Structure formats: C-alpha cells, structure tokens
Short mmCIF file of C-alpha atoms in Angstrom, two decimals:
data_model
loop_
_atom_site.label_atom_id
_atom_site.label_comp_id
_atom_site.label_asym_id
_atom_site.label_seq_id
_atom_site.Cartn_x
_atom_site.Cartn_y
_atom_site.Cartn_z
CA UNK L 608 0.00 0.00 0.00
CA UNK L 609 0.81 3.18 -0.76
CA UNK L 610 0.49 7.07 0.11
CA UNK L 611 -2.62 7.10 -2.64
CA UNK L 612 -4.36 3.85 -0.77
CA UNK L 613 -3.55 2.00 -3.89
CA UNK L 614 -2.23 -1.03 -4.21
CA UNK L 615 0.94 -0.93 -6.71
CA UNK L 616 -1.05 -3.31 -9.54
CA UNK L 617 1.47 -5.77 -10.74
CA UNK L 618 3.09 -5.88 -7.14
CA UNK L 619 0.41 -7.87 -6.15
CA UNK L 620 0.85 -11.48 -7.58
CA UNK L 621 -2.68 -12.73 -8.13
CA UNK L 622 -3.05 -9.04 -9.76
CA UNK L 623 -0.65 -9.20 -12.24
CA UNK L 624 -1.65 -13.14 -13.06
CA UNK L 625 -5.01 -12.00 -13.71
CA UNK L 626 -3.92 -8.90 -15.73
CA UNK L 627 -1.27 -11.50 -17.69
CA UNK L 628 -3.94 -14.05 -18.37
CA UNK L 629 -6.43 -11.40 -19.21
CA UNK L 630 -4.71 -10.23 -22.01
CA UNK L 631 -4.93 -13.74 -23.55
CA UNK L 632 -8.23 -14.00 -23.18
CA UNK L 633 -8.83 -10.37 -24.93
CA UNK L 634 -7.13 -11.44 -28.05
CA UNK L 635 -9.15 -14.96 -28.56
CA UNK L 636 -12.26 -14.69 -25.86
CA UNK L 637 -13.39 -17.85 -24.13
CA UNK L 638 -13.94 -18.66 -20.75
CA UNK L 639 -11.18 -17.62 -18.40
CA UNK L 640 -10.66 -21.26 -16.73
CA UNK L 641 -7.51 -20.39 -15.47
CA UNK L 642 -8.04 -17.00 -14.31
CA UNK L 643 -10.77 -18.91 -12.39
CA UNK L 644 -8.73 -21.30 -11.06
CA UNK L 645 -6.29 -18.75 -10.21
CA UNK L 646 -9.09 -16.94 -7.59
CA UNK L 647 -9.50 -20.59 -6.25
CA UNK L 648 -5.89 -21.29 -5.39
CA UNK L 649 -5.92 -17.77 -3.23
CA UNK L 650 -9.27 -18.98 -1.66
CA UNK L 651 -11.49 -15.99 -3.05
CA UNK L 652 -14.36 -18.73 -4.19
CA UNK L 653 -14.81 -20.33 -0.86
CA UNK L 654 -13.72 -17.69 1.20
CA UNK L 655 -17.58 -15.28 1.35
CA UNK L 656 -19.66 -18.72 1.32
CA UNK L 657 -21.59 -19.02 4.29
CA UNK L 658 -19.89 -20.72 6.93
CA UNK L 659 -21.51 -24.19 7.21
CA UNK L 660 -20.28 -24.19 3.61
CA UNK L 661 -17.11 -23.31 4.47
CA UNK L 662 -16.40 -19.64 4.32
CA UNK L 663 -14.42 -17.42 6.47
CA UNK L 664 -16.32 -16.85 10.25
CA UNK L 665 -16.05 -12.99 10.56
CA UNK L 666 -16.14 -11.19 13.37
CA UNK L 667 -19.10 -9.47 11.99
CA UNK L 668 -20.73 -8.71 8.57
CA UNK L 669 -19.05 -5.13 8.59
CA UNK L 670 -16.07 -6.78 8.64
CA UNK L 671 -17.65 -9.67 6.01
CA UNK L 672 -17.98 -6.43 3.69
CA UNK L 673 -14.84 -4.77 4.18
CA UNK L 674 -13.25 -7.86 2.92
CA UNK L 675 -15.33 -8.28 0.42
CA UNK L 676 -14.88 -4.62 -0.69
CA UNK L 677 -10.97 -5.38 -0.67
CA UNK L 678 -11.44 -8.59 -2.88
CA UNK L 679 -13.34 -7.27 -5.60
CA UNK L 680 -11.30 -4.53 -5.98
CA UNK L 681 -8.60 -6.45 -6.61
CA UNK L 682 -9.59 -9.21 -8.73
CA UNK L 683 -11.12 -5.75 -10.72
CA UNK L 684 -7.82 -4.46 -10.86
CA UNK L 685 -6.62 -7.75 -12.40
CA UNK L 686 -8.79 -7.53 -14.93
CA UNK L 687 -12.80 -6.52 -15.17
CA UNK L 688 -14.14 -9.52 -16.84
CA UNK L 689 -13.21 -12.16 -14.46
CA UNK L 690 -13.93 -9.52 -12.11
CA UNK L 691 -17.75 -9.47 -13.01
CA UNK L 692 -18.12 -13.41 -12.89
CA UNK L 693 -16.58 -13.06 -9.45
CA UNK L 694 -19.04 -10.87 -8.40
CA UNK L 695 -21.57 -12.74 -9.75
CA UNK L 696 -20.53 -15.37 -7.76
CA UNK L 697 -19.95 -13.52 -4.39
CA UNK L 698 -23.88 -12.72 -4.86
CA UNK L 699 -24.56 -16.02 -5.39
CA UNK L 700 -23.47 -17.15 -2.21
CA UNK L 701 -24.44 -14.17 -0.55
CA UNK L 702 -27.76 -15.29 -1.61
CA UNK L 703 -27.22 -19.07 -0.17
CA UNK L 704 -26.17 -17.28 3.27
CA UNK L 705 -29.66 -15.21 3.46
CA UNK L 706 -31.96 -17.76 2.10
CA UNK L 707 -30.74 -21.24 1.75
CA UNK L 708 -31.76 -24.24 3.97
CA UNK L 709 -29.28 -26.19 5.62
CA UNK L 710 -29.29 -28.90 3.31
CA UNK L 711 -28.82 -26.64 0.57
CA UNK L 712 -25.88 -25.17 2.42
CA UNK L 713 -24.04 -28.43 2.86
CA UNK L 714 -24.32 -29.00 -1.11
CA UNK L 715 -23.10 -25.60 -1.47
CA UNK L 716 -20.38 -26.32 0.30
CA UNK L 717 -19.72 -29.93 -1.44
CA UNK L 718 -19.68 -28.21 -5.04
CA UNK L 719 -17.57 -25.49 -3.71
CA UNK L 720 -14.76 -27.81 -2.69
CA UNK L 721 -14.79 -29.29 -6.16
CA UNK L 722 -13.85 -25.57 -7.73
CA UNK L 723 -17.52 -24.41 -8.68
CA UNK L 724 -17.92 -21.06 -9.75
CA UNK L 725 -21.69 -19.35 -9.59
CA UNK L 726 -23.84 -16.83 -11.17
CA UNK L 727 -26.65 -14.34 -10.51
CA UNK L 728 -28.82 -13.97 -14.24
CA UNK L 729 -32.15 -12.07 -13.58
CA UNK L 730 -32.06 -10.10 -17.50
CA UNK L 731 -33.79 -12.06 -19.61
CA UNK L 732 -35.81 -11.67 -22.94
CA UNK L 733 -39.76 -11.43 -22.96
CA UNK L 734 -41.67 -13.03 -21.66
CA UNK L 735 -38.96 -14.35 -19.44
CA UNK L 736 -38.13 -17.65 -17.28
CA UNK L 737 -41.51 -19.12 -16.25
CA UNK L 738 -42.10 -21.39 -13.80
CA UNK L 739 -44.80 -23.93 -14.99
CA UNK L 740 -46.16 -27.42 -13.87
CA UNK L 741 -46.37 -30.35 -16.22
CA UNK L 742 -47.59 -34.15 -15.94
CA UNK L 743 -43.85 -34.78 -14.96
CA UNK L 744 -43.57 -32.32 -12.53
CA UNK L 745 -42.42 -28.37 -12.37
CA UNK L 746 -39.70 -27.40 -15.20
CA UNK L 747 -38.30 -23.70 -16.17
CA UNK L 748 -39.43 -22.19 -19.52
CA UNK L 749 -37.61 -19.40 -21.26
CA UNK L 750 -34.38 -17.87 -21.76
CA UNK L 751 -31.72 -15.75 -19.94
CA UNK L 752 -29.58 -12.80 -21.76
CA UNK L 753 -26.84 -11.14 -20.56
CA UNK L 754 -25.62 -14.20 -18.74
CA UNK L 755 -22.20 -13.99 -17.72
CA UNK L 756 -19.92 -16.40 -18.24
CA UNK L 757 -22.72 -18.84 -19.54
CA UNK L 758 -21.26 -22.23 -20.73
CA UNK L 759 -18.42 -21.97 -18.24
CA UNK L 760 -19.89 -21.27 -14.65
CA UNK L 761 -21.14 -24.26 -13.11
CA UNK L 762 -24.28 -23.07 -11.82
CA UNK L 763 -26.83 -19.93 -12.07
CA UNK L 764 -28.55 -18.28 -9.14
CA UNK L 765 -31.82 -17.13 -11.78
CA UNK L 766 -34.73 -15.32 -11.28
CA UNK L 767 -38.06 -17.35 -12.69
CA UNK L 768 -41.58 -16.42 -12.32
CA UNK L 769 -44.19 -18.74 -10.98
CA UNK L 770 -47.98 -18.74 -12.20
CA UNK L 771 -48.47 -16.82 -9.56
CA UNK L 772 -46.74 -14.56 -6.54
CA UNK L 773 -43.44 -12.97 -6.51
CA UNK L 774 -40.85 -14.28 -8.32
CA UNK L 775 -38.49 -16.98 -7.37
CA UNK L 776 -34.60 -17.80 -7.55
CA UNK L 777 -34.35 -21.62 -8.66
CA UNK L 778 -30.40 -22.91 -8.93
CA UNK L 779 -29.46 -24.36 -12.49
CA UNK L 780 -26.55 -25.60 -13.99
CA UNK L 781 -24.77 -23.13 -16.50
CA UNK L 782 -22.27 -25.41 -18.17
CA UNK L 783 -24.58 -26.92 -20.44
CA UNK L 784 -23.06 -26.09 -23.88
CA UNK L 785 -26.57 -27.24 -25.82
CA UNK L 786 -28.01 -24.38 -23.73
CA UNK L 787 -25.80 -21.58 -24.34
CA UNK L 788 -25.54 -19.30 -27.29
CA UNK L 789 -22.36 -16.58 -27.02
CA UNK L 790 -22.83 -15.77 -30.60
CA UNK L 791 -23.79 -12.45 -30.11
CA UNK L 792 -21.26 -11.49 -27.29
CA UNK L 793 -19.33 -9.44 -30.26
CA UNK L 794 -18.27 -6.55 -28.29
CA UNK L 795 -15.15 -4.48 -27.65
CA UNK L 796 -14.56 -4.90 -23.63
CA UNK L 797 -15.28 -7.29 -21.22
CA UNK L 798 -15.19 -10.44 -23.78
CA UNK L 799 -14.07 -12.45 -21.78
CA UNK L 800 -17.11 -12.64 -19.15
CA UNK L 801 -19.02 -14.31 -22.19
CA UNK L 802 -22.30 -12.65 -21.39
CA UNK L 803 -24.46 -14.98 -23.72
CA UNK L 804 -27.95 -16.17 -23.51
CA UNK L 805 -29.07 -19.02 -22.01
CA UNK L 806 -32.28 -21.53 -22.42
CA UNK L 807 -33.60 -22.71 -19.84
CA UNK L 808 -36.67 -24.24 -21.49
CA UNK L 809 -37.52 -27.66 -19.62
CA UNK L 810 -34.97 -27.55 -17.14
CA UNK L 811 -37.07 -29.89 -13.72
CA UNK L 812 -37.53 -28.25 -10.68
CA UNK L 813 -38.08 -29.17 -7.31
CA UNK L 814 -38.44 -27.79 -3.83
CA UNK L 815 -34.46 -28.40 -3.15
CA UNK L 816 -33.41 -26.51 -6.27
CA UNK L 817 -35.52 -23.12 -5.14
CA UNK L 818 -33.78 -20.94 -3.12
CA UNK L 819 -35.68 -18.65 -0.13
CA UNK L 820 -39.67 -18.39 -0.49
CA UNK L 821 -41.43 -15.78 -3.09
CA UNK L 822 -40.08 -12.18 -3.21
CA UNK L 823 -36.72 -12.99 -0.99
CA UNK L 824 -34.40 -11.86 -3.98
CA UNK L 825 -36.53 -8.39 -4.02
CA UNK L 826 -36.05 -8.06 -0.51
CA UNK L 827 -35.24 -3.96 0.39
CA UNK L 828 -32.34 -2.63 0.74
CA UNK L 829 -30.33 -5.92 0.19
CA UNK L 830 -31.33 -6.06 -3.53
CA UNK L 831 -30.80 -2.10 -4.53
CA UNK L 832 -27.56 -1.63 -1.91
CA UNK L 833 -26.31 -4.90 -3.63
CA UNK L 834 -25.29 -2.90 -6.54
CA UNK L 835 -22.32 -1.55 -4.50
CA UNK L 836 -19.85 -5.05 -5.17
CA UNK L 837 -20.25 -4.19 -9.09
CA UNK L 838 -18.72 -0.71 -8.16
CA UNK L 839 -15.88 -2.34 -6.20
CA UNK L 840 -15.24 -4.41 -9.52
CA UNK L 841 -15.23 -1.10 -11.73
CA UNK L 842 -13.14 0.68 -8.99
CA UNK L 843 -10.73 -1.98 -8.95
CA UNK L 844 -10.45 -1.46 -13.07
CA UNK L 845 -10.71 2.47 -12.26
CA UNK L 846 -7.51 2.22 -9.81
CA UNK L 847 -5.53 0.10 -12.22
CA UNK L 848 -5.98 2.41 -15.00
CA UNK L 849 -4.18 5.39 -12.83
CA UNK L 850 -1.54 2.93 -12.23
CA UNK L 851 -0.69 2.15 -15.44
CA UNK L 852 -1.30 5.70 -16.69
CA UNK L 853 1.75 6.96 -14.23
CA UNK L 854 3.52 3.91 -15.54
CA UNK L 855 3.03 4.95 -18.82
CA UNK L 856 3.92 8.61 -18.59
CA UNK L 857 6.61 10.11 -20.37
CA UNK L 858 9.29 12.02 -18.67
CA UNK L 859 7.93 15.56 -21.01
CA UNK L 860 4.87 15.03 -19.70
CA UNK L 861 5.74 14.34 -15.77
CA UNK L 862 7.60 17.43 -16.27
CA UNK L 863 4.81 19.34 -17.80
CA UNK L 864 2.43 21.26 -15.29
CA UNK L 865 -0.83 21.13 -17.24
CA UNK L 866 -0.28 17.10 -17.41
CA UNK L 867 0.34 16.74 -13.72
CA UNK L 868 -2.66 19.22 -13.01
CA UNK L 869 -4.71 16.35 -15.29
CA UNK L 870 -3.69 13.23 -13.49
CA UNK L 871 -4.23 14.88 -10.00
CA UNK L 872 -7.46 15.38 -11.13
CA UNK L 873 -7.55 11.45 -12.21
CA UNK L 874 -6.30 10.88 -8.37
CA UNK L 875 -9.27 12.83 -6.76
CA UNK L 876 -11.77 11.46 -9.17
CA UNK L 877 -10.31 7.83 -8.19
CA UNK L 878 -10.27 8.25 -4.43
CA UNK L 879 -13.69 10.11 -4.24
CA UNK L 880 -14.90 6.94 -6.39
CA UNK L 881 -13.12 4.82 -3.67
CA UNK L 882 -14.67 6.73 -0.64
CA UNK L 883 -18.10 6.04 -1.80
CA UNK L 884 -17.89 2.49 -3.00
CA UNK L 885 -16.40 1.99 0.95
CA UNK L 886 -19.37 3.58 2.38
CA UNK L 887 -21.90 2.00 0.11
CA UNK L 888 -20.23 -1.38 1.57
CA UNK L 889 -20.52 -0.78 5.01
CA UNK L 890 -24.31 0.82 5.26
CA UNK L 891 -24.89 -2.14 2.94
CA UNK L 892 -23.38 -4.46 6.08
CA UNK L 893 -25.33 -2.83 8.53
CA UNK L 894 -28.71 -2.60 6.06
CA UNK L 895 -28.74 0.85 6.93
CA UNK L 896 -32.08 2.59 5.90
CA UNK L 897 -30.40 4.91 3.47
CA UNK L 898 -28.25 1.44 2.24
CA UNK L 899 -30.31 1.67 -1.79
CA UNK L 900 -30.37 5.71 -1.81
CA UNK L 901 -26.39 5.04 -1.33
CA UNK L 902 -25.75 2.44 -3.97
CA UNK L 903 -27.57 4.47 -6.04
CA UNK L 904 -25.84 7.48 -5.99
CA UNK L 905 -22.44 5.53 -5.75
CA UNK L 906 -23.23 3.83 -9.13
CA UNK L 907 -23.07 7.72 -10.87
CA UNK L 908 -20.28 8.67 -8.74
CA UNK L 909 -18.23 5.64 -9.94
CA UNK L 910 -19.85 6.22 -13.55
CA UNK L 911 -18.68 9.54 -13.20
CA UNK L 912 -15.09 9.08 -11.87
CA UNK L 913 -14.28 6.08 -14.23
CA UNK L 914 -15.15 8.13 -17.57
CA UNK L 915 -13.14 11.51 -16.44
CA UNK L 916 -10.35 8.75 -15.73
CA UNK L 917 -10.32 7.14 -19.04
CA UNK L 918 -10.41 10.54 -20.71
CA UNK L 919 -7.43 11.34 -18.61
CA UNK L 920 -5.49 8.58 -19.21
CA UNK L 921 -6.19 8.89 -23.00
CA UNK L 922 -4.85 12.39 -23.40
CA UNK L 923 -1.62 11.95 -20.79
CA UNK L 924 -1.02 8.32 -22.47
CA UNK L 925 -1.70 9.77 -26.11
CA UNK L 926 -1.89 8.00 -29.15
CA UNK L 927 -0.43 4.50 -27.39
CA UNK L 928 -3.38 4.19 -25.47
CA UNK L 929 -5.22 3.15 -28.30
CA UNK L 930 -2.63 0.44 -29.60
CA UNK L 931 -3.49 -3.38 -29.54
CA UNK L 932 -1.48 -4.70 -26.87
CA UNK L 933 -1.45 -2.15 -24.25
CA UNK L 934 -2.98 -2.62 -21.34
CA UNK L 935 -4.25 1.12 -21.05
CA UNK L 936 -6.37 -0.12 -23.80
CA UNK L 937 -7.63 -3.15 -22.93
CA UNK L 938 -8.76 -1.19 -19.32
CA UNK L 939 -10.51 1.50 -21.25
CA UNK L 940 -12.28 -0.70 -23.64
CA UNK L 941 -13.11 -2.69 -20.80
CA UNK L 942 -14.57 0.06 -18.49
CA UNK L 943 -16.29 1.29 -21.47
CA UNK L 944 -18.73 -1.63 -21.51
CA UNK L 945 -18.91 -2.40 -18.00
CA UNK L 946 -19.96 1.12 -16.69
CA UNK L 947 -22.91 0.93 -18.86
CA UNK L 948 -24.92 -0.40 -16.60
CA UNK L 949 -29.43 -0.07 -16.64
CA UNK L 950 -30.89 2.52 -16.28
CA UNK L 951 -28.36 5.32 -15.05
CA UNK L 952 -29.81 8.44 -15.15
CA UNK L 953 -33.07 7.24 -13.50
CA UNK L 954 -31.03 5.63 -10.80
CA UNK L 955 -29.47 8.94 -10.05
CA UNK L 956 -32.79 10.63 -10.16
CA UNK L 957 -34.16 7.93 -7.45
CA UNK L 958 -31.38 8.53 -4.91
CA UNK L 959 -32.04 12.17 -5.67
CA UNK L 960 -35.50 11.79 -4.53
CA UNK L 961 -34.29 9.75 -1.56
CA UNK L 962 -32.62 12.27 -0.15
CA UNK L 963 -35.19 14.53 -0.66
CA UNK L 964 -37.92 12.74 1.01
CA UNK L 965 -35.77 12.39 4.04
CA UNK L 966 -32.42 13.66 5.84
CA UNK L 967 -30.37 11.56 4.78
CA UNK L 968 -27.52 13.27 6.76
CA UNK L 969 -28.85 13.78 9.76
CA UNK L 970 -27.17 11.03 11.37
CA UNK L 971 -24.78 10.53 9.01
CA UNK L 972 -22.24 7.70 9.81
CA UNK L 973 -19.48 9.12 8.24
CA UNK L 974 -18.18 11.39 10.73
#
C-alpha cells in the first residue's frame, strides 16, 4: 500500500496473473478457466460462502464487507471480466447465506470444494423464465440474456416467475453447452465474461433446487444496496488504469504542469470513487435505511469518476493508449462496456428523490 491507498497493480501477484492471463483471453475470448482457477488457489471462491459451507467466520458482517470490498477490488484491478463473474458469484453465495436451507448449504459447500464457480442472471428476454407445472412435474421455460460467463460457470442463481406470486430464484446448472448461445457477445470490452444467452426451457424443478420463499431476492435494501460489489469491480479497473497511466507517462509530460494538473485530477476522481464504493459497503453491512439511496448514488459517482479517468489517461497516455497490446487499452475498452450499466440516469434521479424525502444526513455515519 501506498500514500494514494492503492495497491501498486502488478506488485500484487494474483493481480498481475489476472492482468497476464487477461490479455490472452482479450485477443481470442473464451472462458477464463484459469483465471478462475487462479481466484480458487488464493481462496477468493470459498472464502464469502456461508460458513456451514465453508467460508471465512467474521467477526461481523461489517467486517464480512470490508473484505469483500478489498477482494473485488482487486480481482477488478486484475482484470474486469473475471472480475464481473466473481461478483456474480460472491452474490450467489451471498444469496445461499440469506436464504438457503441447511441442506442446501451443505451442497453448497460440497460443489464449492470441487472448484464451482456461480452466477446471478435475472435479464432475460420477454416473456422471461416461467415457472410452470407439467404431468412430470415443475420445469423452467424461457431464456436468460446477458448471462455472464454462460457455458463456463457451473451453476446460475436465476430469477423465474411462478404462475403466480413474486418471483423466485431456482439454482441451475450453467455449463450446459446445448443451452448456451455466445454468438452475439461481439463486443469491444469485457469479452471475456461471455455474457451470452441461455435456455432454460424444460430444465425440472423441485423444492431443493428453489432458493428462499417468493419475493426474498426483491427483498429492500439488500437487492438495490447490492449494486455496490459491481462498483468495487469497476473501482478496482478504475484504480488500475491510474496505475498504469503513471507507468506509462513520459518524462515531457511528468515534467509538464498542465499534465500533472490532469492526473491529479484522475487521483481525486479515483479516491472520491473509492470513498463512496467503501461507504456504500458498510451501510450495505449494517442494512442501513439509506443502504439503496447510497448504492444508487455511488453507481453515478463511480460512472462519473471512471469516464473523467479514461479521458485522462487517454490524453496523458496519447496516441499509445489506443494500440493493440497495451494494457491502457484493454482497461478502457473494458470500463467502457462495463460502466454501462441499466438505467443510469433514472437511478441517479431515485437517490435524488431519496434524499429529498428524508435527511439523509442527519445522522450521518461518516463522521
């Protein structure tokens, strides 16, 4: 650690694995396997499961999140797709430690040791994943889109709709290759998470394979204040990309006053990022009542502080930021995609109105 609160990027080993591998994986996408196995060697797959499935006992779940917060930034600063299948799968079995029965919890646990990697898919195409009885029993019918790393994970936490109620989350296997179409993942950054669609038409259910009762994956603030381990990802990406953009800088331009005006403006915009994405953790821990209102407004901070970064880096870097090869690059095309996340404006708005409605600093926990 540093005087910034960054971690140097390739200091860190698993960092600058990822960020090795990564760059393989840009150049001919398919699932990073390796990458994968590289988070399960430093026990980042097991080590958020709930603890009858053999995750870490922490002393609480501030500290739970503080870890967390740690971990996905630096698996994001490795390298942003396997960074969003990790947090997939840190919601995943965030999800087994709310709602899962014990059983359930002992199999996660079993498929864990074995190297599994899980999902969270709730986009899907209309008229979405339908829950629907038959003369053999319950089965799944429809599709999911947008499904990271679909034909590689080994299971899918997914959202599916019975005939009637709140919707559901059933657990599926994602490996299936019969069920997976990647075809149209043609995209600049992040091809490596393999965001395909998925079909989940006839897939048998039963009681064991639904997860919590109706409505559970809905539940306020933990679905809305969720949104704050996706931020840690794009931090993580946000904090590598001011490394390597003071790696990258040329003597001129360290020397040059108007350039070291710009990349102390990429510092703040980094660290502010940083403060928020901490905060949004911790109220998240504590299910604060402001917890959503503070995701949401962290997801435009981050939005913000990630796109005045990459403009940064591209003028101080110049024209090599835009070569093949170089990892500025790669991070920029990456961040690109992954920042564009639903709905942004409206999200803002929302918190807006939050804090609106209510003080939301009255007894503000920062201080």
């Amino acid at each position: 650690m540093n005087d910034t609160g960054l971690l140097p990027v390739m200091d860190d080993p698993l960092v600058g694995q990822l960020a090795r591998l990564g760059a393989g994986y840009d150049e001919v996408p398919s699932h990073p396997a390796d990458s994968i196995s590289a988070l399960a060697r430093a026990n980042l797959l097991v080590r958020f499961a709930p603890v009858e499935a053999g995750g870490e006992q922490f002393a609480n779940e501030d500290a739970r999140h503080r870890a967390m917060f740690d971990a996905l930034r630096r698996v994001g600063r490795g390298d942003l797709s396997v960074g969003r299948l990790y947090e997939g799968h840190v919601n995943a079995v965030s999800l087994f430690g709310w709602y899962a029965t014990s059983v359930q919890r002992a199999w996660l646990g079993s498929v864990l040791a074995q190297g599994a990697v899980f999902g969270v898919w709730a986009t899907e195409p209309a008229p979405g994943v339908a829950l629907v009885e038959t003369d053999g029993g319950p089965v799944l019918r429809g599709a999911k889109s947008f499904a990271s790393g679909a034909g590689g994970i080994a299971y899918a936490v997914v959202t599916v709709q019975p005939a009637s109620g709140d919707r559901r989350l059933a657990v599926v296997a994602a490996d299936d290759a019969a069920c997976t179409d990647a075809r149209g993942w043609r995209v600049r950054g992040m091809r490596a998470s393999m965001s395909g669609a998925y079909d989940l038409t006839g897939y048998p259910m039963n009681e064991d394979r639904l997860l919590g009762a109706p409505g559970d994956y809905d539940r306020e603030p933990r679905f809305t204040s969720g949104a704050w381990r996706f931020t840690a990802v794009q931090l993580g990406g946000i904090e590598a990309l001011l490394t390597e953009t003071r790696a990258t800088l040329s003597e001129p331009a360290r020397a040059d006053p108007l350039a070291r005006a710009a990349f102390g403006q990429a510092i703040v915009a980094t660290r502010t990022a940083g403060l928020w994405v901490r905060e949004a953790a911790v109220r998240a821990a504590g299910e604060d009542r402001d917890a959503a209102a503070f995701a949401r407004m962290t997801r435009g901070v981050v939005e913000r502080a990630g796109l005045d970064v990459m403009e940064h880096a591209a003028r101080l870097v110049g024209t090599r930021s835009a070569f093949a090869g170089q990892r500025v690059d790669k991070i920029i095309r990456d961040l690109s995609l992954y920042l564009r996340q639903a709905g942004p404006d409206q999200v803002r708005d929302a918190a807006v109105t939050d804090w609106l409605d209510h003080d939301c600093w009255g007894e503000d926990a920062w201080w």
